[in-house]
Amino acid sequence: MKVRVDVMLKTGVLDPQGEAVRHALGNLGFEGVEKVRQGKVIELDVAPGTSEEQIKDMCEKLLANTVIENYAIQVL
């Protein structure tokens, strides 16, 4: 079973990587970009029967820093 976890910084948390991308896009002539938030996508192949609760535990303990990041789980 494939699972996708999208991790993004919470609103209000400074995103220096996103700001660097926005600045680089401006330097390349893409002036219309006002804000960039950068995150990460994690794809997991898990055994059949792995519960969403187990996947949530994986996110809470390792895949996301829940102090500054939100995550969303999607079973593919």
C-alpha positions as a printed Julia matrix, in Angstrom:
76×3 Matrix{Float64}:
  0.0    0.0     0.0
  1.36   3.42   -0.95
  1.0    6.39    1.37
  1.91   9.99    0.64
  2.7   12.42    3.45
  2.82  16.14    2.61
  4.71  18.23    5.18
  4.57  22.04    5.21
  5.68  24.7     7.64
  2.84  26.12    9.71
  1.49  29.55    8.81
  3.58  32.23   10.45
  6.78  30.16   10.6
  9.63  31.78    8.69
 10.44  29.85    5.49
 13.96  30.87    4.37
 14.06  28.23    1.61
 10.76  29.47    0.21
 12.03  33.05    0.31
 15.24  32.0    -1.5
 13.16  30.34   -4.24
 10.95  33.43   -4.56
 14.02  35.64   -4.86
 15.64  33.32   -7.44
 12.46  33.27   -9.52
 12.47  37.09   -9.51
 16.08  37.07  -10.69
 15.05  34.8   -13.55
 12.39  37.27  -14.64
  9.34  35.72  -12.96
  8.22  38.91  -11.21
  4.64  37.86  -10.43
  5.57  35.45   -7.61
  4.74  37.11   -4.29
  5.23  34.25   -1.84
  6.69  30.74   -1.88
  6.28  28.09    0.81
  8.49  25.05    0.44
  7.67  21.67    1.95
  8.42  18.04    1.45
  6.64  14.98    0.12
  7.34  11.57    1.62
  6.08   8.42   -0.11
  5.88   5.25    1.92
  5.27   1.68    0.81
  3.67   0.07    3.84
  2.41  -3.43    4.47
 -1.27  -4.12    3.86
 -3.21  -3.6     7.06
 -1.03  -0.75    8.3
 -3.49   1.54   10.04
 -3.77   5.27    9.55
 -3.05   5.56   13.27
  0.32   3.84   12.75
  1.11   6.2     9.88
  0.11   9.16   12.05
  2.51   7.89   14.74
  5.29   7.78   12.11
  4.57  11.4    11.24
  4.4   12.55   14.85
  7.6   10.76   15.89
  9.84  11.22   12.84
  8.48  12.53    9.55
  7.25  15.95   10.71
  8.32  18.38   13.39
  4.83  19.07   14.69
  5.97  22.15   16.61
  6.56  24.03   13.33
  5.09  21.76   10.61
  1.7   20.45    9.59
  1.25  17.21    7.67
 -1.42  15.54    5.58
 -1.7   11.8     4.95
 -3.04  10.45    1.69
 -3.47   6.74    0.97
 -2.83   6.23   -2.74
